mmCIF file of C-alpha atoms and ligand atoms in Angstrom:
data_model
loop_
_atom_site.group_PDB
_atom_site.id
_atom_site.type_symbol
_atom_site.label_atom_id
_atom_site.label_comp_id
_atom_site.label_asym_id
_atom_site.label_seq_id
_atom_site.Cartn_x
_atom_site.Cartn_y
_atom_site.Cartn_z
ATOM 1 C CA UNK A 958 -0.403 3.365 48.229
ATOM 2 C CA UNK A 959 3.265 2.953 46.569
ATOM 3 C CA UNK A 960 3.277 3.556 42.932
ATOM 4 C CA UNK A 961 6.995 2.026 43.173
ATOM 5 C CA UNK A 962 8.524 5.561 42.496
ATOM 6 C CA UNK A 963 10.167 7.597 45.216
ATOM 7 C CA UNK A 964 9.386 11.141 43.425
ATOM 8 C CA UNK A 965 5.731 10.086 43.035
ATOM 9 C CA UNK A 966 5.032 8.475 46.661
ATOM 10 C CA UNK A 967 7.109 11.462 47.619
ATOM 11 C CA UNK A 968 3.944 13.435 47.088
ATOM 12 C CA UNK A 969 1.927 11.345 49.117
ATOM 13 C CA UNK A 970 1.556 13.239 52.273
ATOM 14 C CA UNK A 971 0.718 15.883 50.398
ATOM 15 C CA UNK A 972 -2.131 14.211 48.943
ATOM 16 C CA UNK A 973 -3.268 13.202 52.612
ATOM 17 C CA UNK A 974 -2.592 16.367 53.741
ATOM 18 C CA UNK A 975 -5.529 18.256 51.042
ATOM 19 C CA UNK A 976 -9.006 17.538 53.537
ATOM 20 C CA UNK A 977 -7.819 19.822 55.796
ATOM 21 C CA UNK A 978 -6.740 22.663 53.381
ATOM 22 C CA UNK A 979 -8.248 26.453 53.513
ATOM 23 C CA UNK A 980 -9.850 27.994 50.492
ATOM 24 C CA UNK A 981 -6.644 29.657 49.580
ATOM 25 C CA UNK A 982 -4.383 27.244 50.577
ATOM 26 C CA UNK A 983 -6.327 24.615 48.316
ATOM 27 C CA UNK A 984 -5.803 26.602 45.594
ATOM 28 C CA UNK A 985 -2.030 27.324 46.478
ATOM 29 C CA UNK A 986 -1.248 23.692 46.871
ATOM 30 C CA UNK A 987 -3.537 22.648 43.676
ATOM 31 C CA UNK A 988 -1.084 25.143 41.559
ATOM 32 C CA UNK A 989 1.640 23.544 43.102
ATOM 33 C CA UNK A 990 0.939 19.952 41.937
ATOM 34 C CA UNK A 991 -1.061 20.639 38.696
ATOM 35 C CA UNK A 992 0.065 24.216 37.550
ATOM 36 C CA UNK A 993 0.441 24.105 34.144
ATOM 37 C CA UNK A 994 4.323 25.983 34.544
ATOM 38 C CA UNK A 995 5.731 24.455 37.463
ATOM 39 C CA UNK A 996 3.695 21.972 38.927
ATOM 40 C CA UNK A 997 4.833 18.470 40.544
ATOM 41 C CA UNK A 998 3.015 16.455 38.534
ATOM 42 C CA UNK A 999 3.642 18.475 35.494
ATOM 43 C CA UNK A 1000 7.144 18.274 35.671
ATOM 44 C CA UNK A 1001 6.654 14.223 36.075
ATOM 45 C CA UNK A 1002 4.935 13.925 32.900
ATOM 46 C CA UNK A 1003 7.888 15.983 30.961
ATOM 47 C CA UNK A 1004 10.129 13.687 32.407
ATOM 48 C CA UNK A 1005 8.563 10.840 30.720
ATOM 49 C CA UNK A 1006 9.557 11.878 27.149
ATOM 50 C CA UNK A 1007 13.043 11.086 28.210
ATOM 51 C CA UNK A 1008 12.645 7.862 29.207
ATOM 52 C CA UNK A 1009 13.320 4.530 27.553
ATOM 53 C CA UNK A 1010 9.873 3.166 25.599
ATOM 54 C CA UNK A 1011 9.612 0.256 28.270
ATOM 55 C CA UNK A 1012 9.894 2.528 31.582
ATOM 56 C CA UNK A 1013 7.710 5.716 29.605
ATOM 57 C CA UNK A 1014 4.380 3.632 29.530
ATOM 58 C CA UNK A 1015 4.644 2.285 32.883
ATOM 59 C CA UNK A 1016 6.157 5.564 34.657
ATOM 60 C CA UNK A 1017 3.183 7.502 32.371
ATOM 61 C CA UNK A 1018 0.398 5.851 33.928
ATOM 62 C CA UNK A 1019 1.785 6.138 37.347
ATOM 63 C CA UNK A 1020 2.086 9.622 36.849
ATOM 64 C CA UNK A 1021 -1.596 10.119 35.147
ATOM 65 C CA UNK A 1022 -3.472 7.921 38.328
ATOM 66 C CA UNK A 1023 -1.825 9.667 40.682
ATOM 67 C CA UNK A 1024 -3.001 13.392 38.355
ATOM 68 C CA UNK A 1025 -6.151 11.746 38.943
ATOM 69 C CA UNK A 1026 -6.387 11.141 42.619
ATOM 70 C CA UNK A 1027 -5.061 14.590 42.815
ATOM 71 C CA UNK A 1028 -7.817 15.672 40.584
ATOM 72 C CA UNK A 1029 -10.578 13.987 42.285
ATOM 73 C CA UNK A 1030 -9.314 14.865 46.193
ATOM 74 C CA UNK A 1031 -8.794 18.855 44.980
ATOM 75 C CA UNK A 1032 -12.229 18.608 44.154
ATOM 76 C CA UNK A 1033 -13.614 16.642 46.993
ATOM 77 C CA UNK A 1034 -12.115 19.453 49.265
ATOM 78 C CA UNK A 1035 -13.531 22.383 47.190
ATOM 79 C CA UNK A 1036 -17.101 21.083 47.260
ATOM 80 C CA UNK A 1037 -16.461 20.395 50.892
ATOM 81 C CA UNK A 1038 -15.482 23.930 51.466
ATOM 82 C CA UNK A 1039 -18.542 25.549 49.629
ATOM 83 C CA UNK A 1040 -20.922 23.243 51.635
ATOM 84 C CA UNK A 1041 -19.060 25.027 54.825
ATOM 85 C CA UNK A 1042 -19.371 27.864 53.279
ATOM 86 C CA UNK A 1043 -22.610 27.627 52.403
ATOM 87 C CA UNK A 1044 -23.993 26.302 56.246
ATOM 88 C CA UNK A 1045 -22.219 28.926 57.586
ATOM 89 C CA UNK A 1046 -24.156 32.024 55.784
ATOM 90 C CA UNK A 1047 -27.488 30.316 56.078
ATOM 91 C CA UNK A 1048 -26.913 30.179 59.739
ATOM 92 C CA UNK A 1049 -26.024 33.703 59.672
ATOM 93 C CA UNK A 1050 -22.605 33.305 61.447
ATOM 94 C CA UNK A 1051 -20.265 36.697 60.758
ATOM 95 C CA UNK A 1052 -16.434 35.452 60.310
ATOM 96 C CA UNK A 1053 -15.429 38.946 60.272
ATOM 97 C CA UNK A 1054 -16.827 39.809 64.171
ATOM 98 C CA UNK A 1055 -14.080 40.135 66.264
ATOM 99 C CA UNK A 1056 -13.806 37.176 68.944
ATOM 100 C CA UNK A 1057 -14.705 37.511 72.948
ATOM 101 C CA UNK A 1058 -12.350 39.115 74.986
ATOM 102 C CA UNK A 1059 -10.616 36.476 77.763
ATOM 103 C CA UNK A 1060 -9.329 37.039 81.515
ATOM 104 C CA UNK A 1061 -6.529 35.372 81.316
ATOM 105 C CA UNK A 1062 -5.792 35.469 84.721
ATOM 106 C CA UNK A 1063 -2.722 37.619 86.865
ATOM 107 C CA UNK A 1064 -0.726 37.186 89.763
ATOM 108 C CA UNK A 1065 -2.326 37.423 92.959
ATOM 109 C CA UNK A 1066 -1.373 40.770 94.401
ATOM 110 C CA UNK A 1067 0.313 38.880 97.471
ATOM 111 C CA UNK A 1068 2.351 36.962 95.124
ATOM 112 C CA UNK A 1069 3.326 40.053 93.316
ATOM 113 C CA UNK A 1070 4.573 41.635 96.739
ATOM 114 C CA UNK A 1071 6.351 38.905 97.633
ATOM 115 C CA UNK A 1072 8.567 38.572 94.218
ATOM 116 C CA UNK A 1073 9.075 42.386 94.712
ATOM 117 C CA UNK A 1074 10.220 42.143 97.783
ATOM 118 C CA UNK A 1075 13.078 38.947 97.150
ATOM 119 C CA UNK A 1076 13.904 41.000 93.766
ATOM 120 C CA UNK A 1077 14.977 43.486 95.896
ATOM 121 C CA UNK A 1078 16.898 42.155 98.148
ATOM 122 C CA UNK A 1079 18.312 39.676 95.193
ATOM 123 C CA UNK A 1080 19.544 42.606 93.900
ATOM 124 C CA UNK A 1081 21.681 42.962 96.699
ATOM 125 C CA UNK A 1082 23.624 39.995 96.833
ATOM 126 C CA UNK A 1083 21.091 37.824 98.775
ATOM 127 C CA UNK A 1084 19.688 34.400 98.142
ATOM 128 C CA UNK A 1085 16.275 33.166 98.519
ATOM 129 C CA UNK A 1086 16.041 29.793 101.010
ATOM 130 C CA UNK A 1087 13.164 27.365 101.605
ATOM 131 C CA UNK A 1088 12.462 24.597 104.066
ATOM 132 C CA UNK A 1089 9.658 22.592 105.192
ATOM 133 C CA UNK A 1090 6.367 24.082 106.986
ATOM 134 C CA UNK A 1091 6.280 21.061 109.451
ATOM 135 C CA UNK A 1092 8.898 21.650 111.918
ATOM 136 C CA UNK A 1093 10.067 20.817 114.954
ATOM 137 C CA UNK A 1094 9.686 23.096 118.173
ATOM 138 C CA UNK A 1095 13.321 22.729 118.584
ATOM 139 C CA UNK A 1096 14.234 24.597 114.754
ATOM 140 C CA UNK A 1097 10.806 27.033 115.618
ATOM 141 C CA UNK A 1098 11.492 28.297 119.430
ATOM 142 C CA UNK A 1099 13.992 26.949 121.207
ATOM 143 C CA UNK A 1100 16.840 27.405 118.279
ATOM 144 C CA UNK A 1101 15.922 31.239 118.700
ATOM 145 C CA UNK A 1102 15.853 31.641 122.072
ATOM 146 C CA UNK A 1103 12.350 31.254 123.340
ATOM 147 C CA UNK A 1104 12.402 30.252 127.273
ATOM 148 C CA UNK A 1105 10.604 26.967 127.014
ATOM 149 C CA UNK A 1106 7.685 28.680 129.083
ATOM 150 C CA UNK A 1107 7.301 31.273 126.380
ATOM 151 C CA UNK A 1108 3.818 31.777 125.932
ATOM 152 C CA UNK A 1109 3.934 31.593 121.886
ATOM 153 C CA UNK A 1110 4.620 28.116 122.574
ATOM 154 C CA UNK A 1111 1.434 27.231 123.633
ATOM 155 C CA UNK A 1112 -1.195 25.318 122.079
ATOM 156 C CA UNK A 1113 -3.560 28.299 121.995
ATOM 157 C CA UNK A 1114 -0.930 30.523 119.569
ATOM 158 C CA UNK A 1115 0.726 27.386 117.941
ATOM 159 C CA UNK A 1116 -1.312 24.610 115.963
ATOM 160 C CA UNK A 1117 0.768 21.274 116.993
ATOM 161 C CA UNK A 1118 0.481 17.629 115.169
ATOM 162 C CA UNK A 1119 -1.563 15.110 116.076
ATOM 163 C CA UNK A 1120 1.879 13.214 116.319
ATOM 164 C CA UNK A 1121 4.817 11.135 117.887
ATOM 165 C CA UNK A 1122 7.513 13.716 118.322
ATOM 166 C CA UNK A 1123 10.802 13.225 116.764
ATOM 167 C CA UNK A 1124 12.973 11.259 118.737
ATOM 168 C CA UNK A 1125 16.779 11.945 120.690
ATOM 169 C CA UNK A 1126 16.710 15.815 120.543
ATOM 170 C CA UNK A 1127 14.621 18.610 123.363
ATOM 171 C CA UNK A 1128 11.512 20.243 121.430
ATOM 172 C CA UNK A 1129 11.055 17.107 118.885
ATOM 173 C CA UNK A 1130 7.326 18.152 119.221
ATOM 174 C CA UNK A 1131 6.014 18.618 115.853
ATOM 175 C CA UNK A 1132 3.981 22.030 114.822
ATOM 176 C CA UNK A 1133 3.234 23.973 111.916
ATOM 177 C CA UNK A 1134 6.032 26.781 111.338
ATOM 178 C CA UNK A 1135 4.408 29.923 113.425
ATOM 179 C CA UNK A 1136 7.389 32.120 111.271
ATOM 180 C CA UNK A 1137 10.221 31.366 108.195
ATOM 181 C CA UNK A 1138 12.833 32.032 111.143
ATOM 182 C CA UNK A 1139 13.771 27.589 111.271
ATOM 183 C CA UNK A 1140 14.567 28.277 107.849
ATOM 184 C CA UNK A 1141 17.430 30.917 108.736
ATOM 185 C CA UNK A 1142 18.268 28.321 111.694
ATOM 186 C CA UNK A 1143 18.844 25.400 109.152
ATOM 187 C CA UNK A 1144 21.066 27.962 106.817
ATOM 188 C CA UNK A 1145 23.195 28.651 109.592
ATOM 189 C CA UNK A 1146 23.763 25.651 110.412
ATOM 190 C CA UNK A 1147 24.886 23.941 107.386
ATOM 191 C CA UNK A 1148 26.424 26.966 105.737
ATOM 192 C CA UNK A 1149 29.544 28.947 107.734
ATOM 193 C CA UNK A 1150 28.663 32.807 107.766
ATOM 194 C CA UNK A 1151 29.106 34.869 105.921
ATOM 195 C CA UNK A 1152 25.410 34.215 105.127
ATOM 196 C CA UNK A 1153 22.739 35.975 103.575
ATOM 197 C CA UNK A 1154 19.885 35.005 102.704
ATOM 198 C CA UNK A 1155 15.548 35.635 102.054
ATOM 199 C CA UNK A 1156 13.130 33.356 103.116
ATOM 200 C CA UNK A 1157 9.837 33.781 101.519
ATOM 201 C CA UNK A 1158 7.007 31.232 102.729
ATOM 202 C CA UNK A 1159 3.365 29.706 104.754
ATOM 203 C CA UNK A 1160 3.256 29.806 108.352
ATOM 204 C CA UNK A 1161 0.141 29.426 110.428
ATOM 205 C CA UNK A 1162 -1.230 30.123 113.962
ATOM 206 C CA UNK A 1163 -3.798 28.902 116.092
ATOM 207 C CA UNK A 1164 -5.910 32.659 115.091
ATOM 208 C CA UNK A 1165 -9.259 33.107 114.269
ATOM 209 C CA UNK A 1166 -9.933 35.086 111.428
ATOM 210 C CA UNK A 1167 -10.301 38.780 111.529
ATOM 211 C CA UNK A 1168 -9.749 41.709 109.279
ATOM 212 C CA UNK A 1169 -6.318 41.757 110.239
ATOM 213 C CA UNK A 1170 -5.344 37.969 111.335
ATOM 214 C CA UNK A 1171 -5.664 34.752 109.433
ATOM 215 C CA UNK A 1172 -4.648 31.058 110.574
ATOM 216 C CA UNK A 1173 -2.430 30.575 107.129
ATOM 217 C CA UNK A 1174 -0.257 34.044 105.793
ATOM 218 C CA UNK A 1175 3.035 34.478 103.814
ATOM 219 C CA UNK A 1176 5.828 35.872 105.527
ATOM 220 C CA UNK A 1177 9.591 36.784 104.205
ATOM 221 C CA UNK A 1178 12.565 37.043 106.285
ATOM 222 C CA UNK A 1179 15.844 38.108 105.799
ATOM 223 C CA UNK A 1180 18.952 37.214 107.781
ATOM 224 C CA UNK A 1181 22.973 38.632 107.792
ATOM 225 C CA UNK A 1182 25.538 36.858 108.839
ATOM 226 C CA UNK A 1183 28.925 37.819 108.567
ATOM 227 C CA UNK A 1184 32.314 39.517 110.442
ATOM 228 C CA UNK A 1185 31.744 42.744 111.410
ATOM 229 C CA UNK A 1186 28.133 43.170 110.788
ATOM 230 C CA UNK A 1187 26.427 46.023 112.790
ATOM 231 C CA UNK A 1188 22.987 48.046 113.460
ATOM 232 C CA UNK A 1189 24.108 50.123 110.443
ATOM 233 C CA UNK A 1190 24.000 47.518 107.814
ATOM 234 C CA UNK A 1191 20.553 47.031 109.461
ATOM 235 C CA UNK A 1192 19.342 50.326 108.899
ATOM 236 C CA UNK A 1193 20.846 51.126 105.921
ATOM 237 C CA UNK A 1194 19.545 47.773 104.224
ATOM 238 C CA UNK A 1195 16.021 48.070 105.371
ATOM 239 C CA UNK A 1196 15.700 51.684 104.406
ATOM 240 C CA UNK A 1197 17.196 50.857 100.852
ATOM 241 C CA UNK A 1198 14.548 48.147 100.667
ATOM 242 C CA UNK A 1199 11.627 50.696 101.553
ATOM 243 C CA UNK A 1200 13.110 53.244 98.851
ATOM 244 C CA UNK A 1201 13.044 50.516 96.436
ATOM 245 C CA UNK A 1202 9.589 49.137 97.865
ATOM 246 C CA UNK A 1203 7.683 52.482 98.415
ATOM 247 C CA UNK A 1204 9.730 54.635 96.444
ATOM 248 C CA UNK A 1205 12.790 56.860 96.958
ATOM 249 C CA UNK A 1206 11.398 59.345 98.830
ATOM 250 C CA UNK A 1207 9.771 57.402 101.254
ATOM 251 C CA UNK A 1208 10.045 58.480 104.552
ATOM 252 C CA UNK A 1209 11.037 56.059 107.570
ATOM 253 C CA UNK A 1210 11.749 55.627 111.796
ATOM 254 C CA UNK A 1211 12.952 52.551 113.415
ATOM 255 C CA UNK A 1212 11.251 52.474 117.548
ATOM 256 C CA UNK A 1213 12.662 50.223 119.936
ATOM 257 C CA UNK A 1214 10.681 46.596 120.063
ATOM 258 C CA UNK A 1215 11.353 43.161 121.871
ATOM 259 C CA UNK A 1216 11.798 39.691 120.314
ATOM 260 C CA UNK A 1217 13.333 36.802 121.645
ATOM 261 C CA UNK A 1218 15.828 35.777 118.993
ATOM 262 C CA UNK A 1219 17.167 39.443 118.684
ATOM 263 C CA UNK A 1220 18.599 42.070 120.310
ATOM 264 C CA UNK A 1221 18.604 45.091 120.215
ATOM 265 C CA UNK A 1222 15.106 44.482 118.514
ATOM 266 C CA UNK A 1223 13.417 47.076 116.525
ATOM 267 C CA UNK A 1224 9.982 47.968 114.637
ATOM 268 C CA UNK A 1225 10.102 50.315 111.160
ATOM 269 C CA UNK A 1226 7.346 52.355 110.052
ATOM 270 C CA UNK A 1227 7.265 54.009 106.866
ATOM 271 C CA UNK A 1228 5.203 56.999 105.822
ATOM 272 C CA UNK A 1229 1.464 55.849 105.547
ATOM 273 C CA UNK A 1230 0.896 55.313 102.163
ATOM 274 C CA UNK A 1231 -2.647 56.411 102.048
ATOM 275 C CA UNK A 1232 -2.434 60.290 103.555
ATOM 276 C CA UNK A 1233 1.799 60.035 103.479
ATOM 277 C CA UNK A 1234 1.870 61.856 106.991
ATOM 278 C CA UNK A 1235 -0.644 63.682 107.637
ATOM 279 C CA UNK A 1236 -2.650 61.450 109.663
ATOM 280 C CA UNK A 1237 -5.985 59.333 108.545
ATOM 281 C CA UNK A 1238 -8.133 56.542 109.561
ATOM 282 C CA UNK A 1239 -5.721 53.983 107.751
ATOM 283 C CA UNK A 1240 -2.930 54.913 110.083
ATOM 284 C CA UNK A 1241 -4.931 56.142 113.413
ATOM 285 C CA UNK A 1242 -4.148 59.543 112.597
ATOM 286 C CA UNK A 1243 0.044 58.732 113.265
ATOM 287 C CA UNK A 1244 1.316 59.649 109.798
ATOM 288 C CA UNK A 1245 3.327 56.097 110.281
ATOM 289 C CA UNK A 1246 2.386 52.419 109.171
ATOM 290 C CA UNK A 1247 4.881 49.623 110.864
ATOM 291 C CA UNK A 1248 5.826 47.379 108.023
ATOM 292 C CA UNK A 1249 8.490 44.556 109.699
ATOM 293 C CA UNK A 1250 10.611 43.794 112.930
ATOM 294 C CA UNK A 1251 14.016 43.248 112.813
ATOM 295 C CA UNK A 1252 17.373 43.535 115.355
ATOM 296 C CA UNK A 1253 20.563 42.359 115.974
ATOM 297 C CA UNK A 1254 20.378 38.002 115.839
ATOM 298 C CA UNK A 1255 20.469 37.528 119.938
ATOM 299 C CA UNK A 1256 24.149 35.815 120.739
ATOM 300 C CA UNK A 1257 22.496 32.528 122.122
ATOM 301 C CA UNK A 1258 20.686 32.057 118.733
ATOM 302 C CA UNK A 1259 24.265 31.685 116.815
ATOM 303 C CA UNK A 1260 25.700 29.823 119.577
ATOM 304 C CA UNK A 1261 22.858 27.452 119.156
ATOM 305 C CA UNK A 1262 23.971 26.836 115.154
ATOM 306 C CA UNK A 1263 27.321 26.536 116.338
ATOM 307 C CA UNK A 1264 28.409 30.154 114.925
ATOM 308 C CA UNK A 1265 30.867 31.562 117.170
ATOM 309 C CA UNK A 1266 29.361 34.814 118.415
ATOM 310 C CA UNK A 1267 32.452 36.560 119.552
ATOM 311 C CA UNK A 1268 33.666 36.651 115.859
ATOM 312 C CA UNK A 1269 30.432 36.985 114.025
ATOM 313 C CA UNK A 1270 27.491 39.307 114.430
ATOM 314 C CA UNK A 1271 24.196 39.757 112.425
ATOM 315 C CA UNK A 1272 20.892 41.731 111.426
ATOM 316 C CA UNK A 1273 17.697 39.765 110.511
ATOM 317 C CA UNK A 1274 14.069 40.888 109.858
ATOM 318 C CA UNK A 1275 9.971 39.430 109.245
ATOM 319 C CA UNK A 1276 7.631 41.220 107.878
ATOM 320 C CA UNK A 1277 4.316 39.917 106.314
ATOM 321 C CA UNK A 1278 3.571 40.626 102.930
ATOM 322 C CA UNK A 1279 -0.314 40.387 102.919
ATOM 323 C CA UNK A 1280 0.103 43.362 105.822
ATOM 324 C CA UNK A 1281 2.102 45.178 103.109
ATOM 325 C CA UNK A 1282 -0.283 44.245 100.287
ATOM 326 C CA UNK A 1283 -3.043 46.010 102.690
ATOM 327 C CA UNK A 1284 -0.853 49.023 103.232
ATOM 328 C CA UNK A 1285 0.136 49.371 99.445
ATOM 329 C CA UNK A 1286 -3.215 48.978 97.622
ATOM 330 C CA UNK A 1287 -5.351 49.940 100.838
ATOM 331 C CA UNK A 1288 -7.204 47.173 100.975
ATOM 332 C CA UNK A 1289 -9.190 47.146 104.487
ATOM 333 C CA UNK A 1290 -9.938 43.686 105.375
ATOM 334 C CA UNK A 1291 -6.564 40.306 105.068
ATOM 335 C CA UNK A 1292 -9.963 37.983 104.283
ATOM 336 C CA UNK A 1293 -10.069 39.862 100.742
ATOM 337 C CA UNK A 1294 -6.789 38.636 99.870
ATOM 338 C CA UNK A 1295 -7.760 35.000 100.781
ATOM 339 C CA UNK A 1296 -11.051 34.329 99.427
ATOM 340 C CA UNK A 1297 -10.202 34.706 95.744
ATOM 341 C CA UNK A 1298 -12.887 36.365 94.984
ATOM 342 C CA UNK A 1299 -12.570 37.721 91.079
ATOM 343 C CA UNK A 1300 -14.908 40.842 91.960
ATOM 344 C CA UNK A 1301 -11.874 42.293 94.180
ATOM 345 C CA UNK A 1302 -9.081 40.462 92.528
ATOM 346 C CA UNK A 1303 -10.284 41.846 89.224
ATOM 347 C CA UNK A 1304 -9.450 45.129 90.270
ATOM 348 C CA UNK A 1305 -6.126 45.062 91.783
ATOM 349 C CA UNK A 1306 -5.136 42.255 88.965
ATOM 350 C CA UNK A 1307 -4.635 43.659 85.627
ATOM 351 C CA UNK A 1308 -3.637 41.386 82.803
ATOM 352 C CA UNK A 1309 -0.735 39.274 83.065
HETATM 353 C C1 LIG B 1589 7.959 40.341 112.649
HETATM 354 C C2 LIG B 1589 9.285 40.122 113.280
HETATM 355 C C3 LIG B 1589 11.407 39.159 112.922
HETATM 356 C C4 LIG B 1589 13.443 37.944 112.805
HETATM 357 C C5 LIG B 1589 12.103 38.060 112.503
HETATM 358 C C6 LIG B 1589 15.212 36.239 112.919
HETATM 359 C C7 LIG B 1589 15.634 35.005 112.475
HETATM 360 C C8 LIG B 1589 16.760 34.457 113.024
HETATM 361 C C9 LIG B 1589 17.467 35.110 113.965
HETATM 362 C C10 LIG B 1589 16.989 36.321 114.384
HETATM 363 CL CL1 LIG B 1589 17.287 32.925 112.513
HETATM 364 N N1 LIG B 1589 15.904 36.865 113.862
HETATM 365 N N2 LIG B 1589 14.100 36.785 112.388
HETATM 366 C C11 LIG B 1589 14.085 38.950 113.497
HETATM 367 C C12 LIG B 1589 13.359 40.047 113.907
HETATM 368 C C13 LIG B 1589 12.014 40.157 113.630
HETATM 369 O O1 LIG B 1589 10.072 39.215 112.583
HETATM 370 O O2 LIG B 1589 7.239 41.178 113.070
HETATM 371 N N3 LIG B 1589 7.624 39.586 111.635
HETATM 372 C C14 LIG B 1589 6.396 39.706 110.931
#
């Protein structure tokens, strides 16, 4: 309520403010409007001397009410606070024991491979691209130089829509992405080389699940685009990235492979992580454990994003991070790293 002067109603909130005071802030804030030296209220009531006879009676009782609502909610929130207190110790409740640990929670280990891996290669000048996980078989195969026959294409490997193609252009079939590659397609095509990019994502296959497959996994891709590009940049970029990945030591060997969209196409192994070469279960006794392809980006897939492939060459490569998550923390079974199941991703988690 207004008591018609600004320095009083001034203290208003303050009054409000006293029901939800601690014990020592209660008796901070009562000090502060009632202490004898320098509180509020005190100081009002030496200004009153001053004051013409008229204004002194009526500023005087303004100032003594409002004392008195002070007065009266000060000790309204002190009995308050001893009745607390009072509950509390009959109930037998300990302030002092410390509180409950929580989880609070920590990036799935997949997650954390995957932002390793873009760091990485962020580091190195590349940017990280995204694009839609519905695409068209046109941006999926045909852009990278499947034969239209390829067997990936069929409805056993590739999980199609239930819908009416896309109209005007070959492949308008729609399908769930079976790799991030339609993602390097659509950067080529709106962006002249020199390129270079990471594409981090979903894709999905018609698979059952097994302790090594799984209908819905991450992948990351990479893709270099520029004059002059050769098998070297490829080799010397991955095996920076597995230095950086598995550390510097890490041992590596690139062995011939096939994929449509490159050539000359390639698989890379690194040192298994669990025995690092000497040959155990994890690795069938090889010493080696294949962690991506990559190769030279085939001709006809540049000509196909109108990139003229007598000036510009380029190096691209997939890998799949739960595969790597396996190989890193040698875990046995992809379905662990699906199921969220805290039991196992309490152990890899940490705390965030
Ligand atoms: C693998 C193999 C690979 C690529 C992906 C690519 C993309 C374009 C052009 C050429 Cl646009 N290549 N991507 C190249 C080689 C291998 O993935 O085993 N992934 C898990």
């Amino acid at each position: 309520m207004s008591t018609g002067y600004s320095d009083l109603d001034a203290l208003q909130p303050r009054l409000a403010a006293i029901a939800s005071l601690g014990p020592a802030e209660l008796e901070a804030e009562e000090i502060a409007i009632l202490g004898r030296k320098s509180g509020a209220l005190t100081a009002a009531l030496k200004r009153v001397a001053a004051l013409p006879v008229e204004e002194r009676k009526r500023y005087g009782a303004a100032v003594n009410t409002l004392k008195g609502t002070f007065e009266g909610a000060f000790a309204a929130r002190r009995s308050a606070l001893d009745a607390e207190k009072a509950e509390r110790e009959q109930a037998g409740v300990d302030l002092t024991m410390p509180a409950r640990g929580r989880w609070v929670g920590a990036e799935h280990p997949v997650t954390r491979v995957v932002d390793e891996i873009v760091e990485i290669f962020r580091g190195i000048g590349f940017t990280v691209a995204l694009g839609p996980e519905v695409e068209t078989e046109w941006y999926n195969f045909l852009a990278l130089n499947f034969p239209a026959d390829h067997p990936a294409m069929d409805m056993h490997d590739t999980l199609y829509l239930d819908a009416a193609p896309v109209e005007g252009e070959p492949g308008g079939r729609l399908l769930l992405r079976t790799h991030t590659s339609p993602v390097q397609i659509r950067t080529l095509m709106q962006s002249p080389p020199p390129v270079r990019v990471v594409i981090p994502g979903m894709v999905y296959r018609n698979d059952a699940f097994d302790p090594s497959h799984s209908p819905a996994f991450h992948q990351v891709e990479g893709l270099a685009v520029d004059e002059g590009i050769s098998f070297v940049d490829l080799k010397a970029t991955l095996i920076h990235f597995a230095h950086r990945f598995f550390g510097p030591t890490t041992k590596t060997r690139f062995r011939p492979s096939f994929f449509p969209f490159t050539e000359p196409s390639a698989e890379m192994d690194v040192e298994c992580q669990l025995c690092h070469g000497s040959g155990c279960p994890a690795c069938k006794g090889t010493g080696w454990m294949e962690i991506l392809g990559c190769g030279m980006v085939h001709p006809a897939v540049l000509e196909n994003c109108s990139v003229d492939s007598e000036q510009y060459t380029g190096w691209a490569f997939g890998m799949g991070p739960h595969r790597i998550a396996m190989l890193r923390y040698g875990i046995p079974d992809i379905r662990l790293l699906l199921e969220g199941d805290m039991r196992f991703l309490e152990q890899l988690g940490g705390t965030q």
